[in-house]
XYZ file of N, CA and C in Angstrom:
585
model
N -151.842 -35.319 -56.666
C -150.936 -34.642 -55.788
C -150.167 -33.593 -56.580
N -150.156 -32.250 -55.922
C -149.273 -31.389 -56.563
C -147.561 -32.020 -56.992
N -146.937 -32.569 -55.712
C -145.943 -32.447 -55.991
C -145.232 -33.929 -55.653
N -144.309 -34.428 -56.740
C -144.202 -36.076 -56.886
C -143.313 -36.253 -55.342
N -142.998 -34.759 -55.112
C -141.216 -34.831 -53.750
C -142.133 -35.334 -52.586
N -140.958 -35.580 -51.526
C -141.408 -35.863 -50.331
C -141.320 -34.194 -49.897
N -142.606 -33.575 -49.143
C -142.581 -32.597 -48.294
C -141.749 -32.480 -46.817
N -140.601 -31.580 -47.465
C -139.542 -31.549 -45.807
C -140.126 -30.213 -44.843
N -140.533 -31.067 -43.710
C -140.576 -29.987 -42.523
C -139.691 -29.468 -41.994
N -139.888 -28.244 -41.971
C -138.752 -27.610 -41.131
C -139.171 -26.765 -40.419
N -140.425 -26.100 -40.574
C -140.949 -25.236 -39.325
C -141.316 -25.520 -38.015
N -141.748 -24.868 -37.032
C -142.406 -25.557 -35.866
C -144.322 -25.902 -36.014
N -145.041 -24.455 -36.606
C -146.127 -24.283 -36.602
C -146.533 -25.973 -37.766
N -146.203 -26.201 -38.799
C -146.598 -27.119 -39.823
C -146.117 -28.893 -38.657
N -145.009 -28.897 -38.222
C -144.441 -29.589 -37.203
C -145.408 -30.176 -36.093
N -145.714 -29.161 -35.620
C -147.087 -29.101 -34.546
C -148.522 -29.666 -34.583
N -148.630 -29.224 -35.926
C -150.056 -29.257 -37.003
C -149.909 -31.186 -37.152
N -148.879 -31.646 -37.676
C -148.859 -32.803 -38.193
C -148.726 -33.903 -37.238
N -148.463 -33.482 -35.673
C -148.141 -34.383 -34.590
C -149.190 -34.414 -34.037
N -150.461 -34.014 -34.296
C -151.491 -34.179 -33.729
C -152.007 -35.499 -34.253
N -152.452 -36.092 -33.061
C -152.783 -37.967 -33.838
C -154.148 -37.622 -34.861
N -154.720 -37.062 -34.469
C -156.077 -37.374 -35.302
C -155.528 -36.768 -36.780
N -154.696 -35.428 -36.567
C -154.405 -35.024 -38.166
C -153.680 -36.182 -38.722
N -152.735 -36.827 -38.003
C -151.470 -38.082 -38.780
C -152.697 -38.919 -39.148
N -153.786 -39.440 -38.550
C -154.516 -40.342 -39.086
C -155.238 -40.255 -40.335
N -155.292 -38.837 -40.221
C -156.486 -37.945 -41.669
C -155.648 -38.369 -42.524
N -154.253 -37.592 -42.404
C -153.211 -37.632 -43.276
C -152.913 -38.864 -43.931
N -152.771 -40.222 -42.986
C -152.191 -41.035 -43.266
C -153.492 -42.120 -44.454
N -154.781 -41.695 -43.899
C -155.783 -42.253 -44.783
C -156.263 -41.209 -46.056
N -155.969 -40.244 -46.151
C -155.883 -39.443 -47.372
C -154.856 -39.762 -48.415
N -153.795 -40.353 -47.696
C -152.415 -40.616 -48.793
C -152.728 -41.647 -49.215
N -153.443 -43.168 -48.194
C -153.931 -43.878 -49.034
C -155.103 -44.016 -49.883
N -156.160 -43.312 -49.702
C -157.333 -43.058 -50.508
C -156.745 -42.346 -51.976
N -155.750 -41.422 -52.095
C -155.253 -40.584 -52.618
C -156.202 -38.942 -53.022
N -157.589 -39.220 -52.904
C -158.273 -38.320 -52.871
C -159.693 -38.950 -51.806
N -160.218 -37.723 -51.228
C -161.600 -38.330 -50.263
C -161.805 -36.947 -49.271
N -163.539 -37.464 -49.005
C -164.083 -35.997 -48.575
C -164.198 -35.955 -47.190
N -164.211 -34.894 -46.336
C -164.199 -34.940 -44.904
C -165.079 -35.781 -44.468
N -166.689 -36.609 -45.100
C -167.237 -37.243 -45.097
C -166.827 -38.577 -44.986
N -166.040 -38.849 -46.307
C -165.372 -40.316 -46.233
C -164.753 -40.317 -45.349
N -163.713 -39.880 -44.887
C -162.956 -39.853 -43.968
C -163.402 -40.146 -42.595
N -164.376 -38.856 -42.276
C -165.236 -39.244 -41.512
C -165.791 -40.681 -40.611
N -166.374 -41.287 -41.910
C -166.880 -43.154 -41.681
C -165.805 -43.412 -41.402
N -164.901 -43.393 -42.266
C -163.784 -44.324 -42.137
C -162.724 -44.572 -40.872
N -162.811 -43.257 -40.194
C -162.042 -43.102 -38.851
C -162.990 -43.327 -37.961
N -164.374 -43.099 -38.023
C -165.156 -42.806 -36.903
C -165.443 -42.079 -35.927
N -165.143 -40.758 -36.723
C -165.420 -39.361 -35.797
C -166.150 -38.623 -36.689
N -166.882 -37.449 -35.916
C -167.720 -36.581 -36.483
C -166.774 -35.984 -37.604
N -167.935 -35.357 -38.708
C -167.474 -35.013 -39.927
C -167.196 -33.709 -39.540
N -167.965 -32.823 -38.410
C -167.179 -31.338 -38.475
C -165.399 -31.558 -37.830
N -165.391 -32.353 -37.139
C -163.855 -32.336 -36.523
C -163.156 -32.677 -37.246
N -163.054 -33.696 -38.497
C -162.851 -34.063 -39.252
C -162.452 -32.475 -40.333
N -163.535 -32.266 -40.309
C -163.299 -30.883 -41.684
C -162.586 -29.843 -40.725
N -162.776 -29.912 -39.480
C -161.555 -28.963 -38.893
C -160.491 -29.150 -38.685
N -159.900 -30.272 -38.482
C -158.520 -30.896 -38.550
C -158.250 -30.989 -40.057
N -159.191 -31.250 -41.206
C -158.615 -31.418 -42.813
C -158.142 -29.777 -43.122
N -158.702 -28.684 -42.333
C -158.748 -27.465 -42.770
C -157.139 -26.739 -41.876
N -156.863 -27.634 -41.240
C -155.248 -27.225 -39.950
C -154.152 -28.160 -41.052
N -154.410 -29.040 -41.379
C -153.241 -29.568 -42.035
C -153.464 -28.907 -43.490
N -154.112 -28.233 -43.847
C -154.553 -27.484 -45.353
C -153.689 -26.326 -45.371
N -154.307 -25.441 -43.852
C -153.290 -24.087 -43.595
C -151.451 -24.118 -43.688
N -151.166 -25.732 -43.639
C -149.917 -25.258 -43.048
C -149.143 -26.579 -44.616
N -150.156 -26.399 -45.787
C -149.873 -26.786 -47.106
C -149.898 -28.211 -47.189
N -150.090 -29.465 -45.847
C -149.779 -30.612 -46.072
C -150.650 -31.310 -47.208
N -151.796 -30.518 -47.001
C -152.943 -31.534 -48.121
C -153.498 -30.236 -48.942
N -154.863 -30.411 -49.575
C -154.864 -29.543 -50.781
C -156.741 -29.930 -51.267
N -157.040 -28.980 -51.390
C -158.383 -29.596 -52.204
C -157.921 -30.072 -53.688
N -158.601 -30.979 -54.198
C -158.646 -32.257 -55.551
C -159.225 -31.357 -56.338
N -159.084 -30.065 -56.979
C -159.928 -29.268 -57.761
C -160.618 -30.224 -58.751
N -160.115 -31.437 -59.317
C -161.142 -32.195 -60.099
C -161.827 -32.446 -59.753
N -161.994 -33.017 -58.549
C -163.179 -34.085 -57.992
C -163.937 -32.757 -57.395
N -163.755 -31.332 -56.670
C -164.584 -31.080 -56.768
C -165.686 -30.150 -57.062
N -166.175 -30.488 -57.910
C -166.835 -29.835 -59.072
C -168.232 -29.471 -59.249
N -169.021 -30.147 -58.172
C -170.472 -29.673 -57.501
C -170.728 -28.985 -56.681
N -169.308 -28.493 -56.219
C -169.372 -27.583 -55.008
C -169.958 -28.075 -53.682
N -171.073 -29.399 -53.821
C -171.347 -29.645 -52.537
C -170.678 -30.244 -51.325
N -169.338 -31.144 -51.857
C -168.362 -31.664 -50.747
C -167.281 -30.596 -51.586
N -166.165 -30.630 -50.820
C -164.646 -30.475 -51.353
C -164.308 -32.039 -50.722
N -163.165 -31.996 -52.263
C -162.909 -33.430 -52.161
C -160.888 -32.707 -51.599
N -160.302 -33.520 -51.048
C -158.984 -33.116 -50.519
C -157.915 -34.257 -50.913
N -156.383 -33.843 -51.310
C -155.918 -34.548 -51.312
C -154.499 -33.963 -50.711
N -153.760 -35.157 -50.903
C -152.013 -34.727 -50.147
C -151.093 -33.668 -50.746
N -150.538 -33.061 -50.619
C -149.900 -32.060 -50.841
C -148.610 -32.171 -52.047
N -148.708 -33.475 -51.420
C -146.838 -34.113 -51.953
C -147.054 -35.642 -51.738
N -145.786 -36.200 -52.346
C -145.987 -37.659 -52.207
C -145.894 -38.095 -51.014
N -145.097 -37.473 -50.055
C -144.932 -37.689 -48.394
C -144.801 -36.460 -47.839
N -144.197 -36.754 -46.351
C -143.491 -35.885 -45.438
C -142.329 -36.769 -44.974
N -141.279 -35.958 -44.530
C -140.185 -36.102 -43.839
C -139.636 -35.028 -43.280
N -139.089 -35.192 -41.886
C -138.585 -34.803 -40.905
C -137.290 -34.920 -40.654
N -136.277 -33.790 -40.739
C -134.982 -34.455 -41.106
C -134.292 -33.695 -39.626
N -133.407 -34.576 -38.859
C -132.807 -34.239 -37.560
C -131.962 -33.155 -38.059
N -131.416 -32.334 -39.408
C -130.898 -31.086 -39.131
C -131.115 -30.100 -39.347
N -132.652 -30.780 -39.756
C -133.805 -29.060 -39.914
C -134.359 -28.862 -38.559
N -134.264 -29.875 -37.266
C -135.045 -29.509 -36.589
C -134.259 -29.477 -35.066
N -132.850 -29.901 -35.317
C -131.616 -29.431 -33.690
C -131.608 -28.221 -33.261
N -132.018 -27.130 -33.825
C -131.608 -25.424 -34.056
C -131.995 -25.059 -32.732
N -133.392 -25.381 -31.988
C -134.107 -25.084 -30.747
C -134.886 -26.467 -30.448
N -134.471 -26.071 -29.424
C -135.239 -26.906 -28.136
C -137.144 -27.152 -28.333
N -137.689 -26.395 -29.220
C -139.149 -26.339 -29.390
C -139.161 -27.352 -30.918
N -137.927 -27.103 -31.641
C -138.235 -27.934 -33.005
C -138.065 -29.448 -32.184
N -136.815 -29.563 -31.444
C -136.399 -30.780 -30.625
C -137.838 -31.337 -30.475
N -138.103 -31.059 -29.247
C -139.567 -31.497 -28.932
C -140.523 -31.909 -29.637
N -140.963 -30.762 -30.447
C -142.196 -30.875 -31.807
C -141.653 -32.442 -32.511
N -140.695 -32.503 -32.741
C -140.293 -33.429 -33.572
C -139.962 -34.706 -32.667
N -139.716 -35.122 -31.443
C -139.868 -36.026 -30.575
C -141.555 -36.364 -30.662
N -142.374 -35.223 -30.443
C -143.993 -35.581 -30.682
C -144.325 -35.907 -31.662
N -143.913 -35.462 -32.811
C -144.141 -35.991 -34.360
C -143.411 -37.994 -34.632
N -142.669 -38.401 -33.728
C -142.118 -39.303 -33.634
C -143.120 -40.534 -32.885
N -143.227 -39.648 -32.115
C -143.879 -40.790 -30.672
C -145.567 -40.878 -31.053
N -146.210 -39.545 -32.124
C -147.303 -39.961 -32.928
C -147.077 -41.594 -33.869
N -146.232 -41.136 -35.011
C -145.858 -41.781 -35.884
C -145.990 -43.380 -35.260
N -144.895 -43.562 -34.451
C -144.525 -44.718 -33.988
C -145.961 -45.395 -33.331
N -146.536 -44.979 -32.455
C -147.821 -45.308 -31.803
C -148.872 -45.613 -33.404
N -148.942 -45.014 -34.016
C -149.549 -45.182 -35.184
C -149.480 -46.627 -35.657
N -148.042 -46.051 -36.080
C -147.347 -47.929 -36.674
C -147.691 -49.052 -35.709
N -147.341 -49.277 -34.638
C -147.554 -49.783 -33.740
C -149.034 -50.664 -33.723
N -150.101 -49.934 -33.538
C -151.193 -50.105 -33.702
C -151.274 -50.610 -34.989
N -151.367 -50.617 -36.252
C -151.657 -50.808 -37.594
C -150.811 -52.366 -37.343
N -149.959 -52.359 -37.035
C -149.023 -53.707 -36.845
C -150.188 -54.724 -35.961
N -150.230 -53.912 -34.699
C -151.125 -54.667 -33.365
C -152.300 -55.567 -34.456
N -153.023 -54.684 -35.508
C -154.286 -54.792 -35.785
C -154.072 -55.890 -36.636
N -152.905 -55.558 -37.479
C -152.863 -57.151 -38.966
C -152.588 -58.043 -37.672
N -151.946 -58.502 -36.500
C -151.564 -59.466 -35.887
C -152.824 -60.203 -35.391
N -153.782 -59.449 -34.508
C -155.056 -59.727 -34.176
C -156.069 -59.884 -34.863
N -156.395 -59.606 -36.764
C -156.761 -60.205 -37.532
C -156.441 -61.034 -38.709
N -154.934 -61.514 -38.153
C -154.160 -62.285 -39.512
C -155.282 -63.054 -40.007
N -155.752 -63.842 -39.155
C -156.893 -65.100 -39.464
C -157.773 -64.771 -40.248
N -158.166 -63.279 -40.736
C -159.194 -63.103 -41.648
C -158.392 -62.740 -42.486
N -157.255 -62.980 -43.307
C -156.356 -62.425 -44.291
C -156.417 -64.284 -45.160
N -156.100 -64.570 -46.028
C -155.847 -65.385 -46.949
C -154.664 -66.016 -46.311
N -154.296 -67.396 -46.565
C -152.896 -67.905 -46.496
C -151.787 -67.360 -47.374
N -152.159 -67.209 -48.583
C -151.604 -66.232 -49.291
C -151.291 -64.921 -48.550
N -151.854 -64.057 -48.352
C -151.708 -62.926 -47.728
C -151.001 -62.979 -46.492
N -151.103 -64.123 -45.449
C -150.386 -64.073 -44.905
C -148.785 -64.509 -44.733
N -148.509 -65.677 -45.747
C -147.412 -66.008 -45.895
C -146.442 -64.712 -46.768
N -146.935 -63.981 -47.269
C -146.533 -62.920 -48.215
C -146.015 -61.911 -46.873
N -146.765 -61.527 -46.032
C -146.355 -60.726 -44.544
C -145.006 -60.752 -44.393
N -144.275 -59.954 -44.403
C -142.541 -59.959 -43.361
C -143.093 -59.396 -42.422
N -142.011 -59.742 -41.247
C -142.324 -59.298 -40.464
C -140.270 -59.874 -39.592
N -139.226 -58.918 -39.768
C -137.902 -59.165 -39.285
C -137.372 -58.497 -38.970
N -136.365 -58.924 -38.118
C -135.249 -57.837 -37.202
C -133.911 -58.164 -37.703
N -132.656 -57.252 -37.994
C -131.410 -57.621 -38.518
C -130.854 -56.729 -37.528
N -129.842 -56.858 -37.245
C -128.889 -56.304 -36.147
C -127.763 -56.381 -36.492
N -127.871 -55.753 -37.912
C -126.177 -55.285 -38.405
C -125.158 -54.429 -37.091
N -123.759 -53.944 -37.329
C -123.385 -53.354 -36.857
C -122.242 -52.278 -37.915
N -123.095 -50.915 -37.918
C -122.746 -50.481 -39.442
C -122.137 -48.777 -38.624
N -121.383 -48.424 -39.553
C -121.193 -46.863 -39.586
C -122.353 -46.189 -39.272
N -122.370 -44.877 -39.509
C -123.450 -43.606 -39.769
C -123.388 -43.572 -41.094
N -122.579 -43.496 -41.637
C -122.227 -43.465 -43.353
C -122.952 -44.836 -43.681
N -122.607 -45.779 -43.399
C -123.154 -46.858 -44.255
C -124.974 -46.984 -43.846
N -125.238 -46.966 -42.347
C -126.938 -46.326 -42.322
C -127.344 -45.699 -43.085
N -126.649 -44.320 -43.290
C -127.392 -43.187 -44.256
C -127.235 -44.333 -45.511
N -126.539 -45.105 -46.288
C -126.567 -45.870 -47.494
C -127.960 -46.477 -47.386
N -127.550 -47.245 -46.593
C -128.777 -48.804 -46.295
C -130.111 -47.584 -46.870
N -130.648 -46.936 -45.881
C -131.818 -46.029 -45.593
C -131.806 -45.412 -47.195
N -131.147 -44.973 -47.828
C -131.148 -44.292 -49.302
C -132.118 -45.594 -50.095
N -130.776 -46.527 -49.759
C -131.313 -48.064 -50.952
C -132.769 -48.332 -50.614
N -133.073 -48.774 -49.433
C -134.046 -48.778 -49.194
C -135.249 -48.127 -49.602
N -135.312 -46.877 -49.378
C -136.098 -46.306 -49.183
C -136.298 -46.027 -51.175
N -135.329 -46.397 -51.927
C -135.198 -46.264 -53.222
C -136.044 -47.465 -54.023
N -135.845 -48.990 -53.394
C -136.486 -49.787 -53.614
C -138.145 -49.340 -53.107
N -138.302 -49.098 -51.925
C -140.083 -49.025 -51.673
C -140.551 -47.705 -52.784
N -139.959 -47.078 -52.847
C -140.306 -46.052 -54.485
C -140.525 -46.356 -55.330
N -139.875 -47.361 -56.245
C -139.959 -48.013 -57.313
C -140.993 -48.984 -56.931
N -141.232 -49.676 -55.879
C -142.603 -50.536 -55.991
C -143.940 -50.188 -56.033
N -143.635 -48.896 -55.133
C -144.976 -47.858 -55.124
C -145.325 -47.100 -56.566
N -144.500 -46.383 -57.248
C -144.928 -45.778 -58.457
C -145.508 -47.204 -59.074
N -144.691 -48.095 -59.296
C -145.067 -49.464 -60.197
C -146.434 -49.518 -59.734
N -146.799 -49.403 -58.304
C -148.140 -50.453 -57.978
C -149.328 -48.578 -58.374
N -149.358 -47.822 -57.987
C -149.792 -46.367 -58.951
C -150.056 -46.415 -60.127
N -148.854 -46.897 -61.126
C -149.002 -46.894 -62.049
C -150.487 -47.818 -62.866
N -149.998 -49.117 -62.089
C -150.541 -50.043 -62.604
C -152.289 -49.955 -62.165
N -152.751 -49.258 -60.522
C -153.747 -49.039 -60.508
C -154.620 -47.965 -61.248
N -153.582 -47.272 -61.811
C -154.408 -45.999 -62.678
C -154.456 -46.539 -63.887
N -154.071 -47.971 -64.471
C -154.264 -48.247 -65.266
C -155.641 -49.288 -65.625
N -156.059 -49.079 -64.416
C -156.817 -50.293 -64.009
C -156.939 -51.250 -63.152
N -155.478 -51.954 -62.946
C -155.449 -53.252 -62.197
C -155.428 -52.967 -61.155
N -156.613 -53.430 -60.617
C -156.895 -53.218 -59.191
C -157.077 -54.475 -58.438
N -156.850 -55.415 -59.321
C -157.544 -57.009 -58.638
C -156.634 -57.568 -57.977
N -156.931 -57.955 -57.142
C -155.903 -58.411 -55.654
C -155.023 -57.269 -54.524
N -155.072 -56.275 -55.420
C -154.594 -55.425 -54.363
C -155.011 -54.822 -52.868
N -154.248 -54.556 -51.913
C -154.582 -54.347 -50.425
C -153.763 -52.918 -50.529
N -153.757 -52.260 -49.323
C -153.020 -51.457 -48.725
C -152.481 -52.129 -47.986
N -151.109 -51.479 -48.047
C -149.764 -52.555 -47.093
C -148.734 -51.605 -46.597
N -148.593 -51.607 -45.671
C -148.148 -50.883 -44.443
C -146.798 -51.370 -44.551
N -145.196 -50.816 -45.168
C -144.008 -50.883 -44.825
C -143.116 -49.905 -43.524
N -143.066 -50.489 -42.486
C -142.575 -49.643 -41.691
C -140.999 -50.073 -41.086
N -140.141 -48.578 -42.007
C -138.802 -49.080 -41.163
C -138.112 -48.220 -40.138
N -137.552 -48.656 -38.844
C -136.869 -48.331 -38.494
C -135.426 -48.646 -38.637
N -134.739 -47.622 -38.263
C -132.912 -48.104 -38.534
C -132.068 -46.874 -37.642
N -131.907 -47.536 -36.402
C -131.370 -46.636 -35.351
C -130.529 -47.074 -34.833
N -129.264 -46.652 -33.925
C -128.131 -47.009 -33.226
C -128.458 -47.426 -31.408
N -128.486 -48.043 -31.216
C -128.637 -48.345 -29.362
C -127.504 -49.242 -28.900
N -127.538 -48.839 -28.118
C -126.495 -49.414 -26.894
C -127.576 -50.682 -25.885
N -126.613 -51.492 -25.986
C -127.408 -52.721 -25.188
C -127.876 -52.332 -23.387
């Protein structure tokens, strides 16, 4: 990856580009592959490889991902990877107009449907996961009652701890250790509602 930051959106056109489900899916299995070809990808989602290389080539235009100039080196695939370590969407890059509003309600209601599903799927195949693997699963709700100030805290810490576990678990796979590891899906929300 070019760049270790999280990539902040703030345009509409890149906004647009990334709320499309099939690109969030490319996206979201490119970040975990960390590099892979419109091909892999391809199998792996189960759609044709040209739609595939046309959606890898819309989130390319608008900088989210990147060809792997190492990997590719035969010229016969381009191999692609993420742009940055993430994306984020921040509510005061995107209040300005009514079109960022929106874009970014769709970039939401992708996201969430995403998660959603990935959740649906470990639930309906826990049984093929290990007892191990599954007792290891969280899965909880807390219903503090906090400031805006102390949210924005929580969400910092947080999001500071899943950093440090992720470089650690990076680290350790580029070092080799790959044995026992899964891909594991942390998804948080932390929002204010009225009963």
């Amino acid at each position: 990856m070019t760049s270790q930051e999280n990539r902040r959106i703030t345009d509409l056109g890149t906004l647009k580009a990334i709320s499309h489900p099939l690109r969030m899916r490319l996206y979201r299995a490119l970040f975990v592959a960390r590099t892979a070809t419109a091909s892999q990808l391809a199998d792996q989602l189960d759609e044709a490889v040209s739609l595939v290389s046309y959606h890898l080539r819309k989130l390319a235009d608008h900088g989210l991902i990147e060809e792997a100039q190492s990997r590719s080196t035969d010229g016969r695939e381009r191999w692609w990877q993420p742009a940055s370590y993430g994306i984020s969407v921040q509510e005061e890059d995107v209040r300005s107009t009514p079109e960022l509003v929106a874009a970014s309600v769709a970039f939401g209601r992708t996201i969430n449907e995403q998660r959603v599903e990935l959740h649906r799927r470990f639930l309906d195949e826990r049984l093929t996961w290990s007892g191990e693997w599954r007792t290891a699963a969280v899965s909880s709700e807390w219903l503090p009652r906090l400031t805006a100030a102390e949210l924005t805290a929580l969400g910092a810490e947080l999001e500071a701890v899943l950093k440090k576990y992720d470089q650690a678990a990076r680290a350790a796979e580029a070092a080799g250790e790959t044995e026992g590891r899964e891909n594991i899906a942390v998804h948080l929300h932390a929002f204010p509602y009225r009963s």
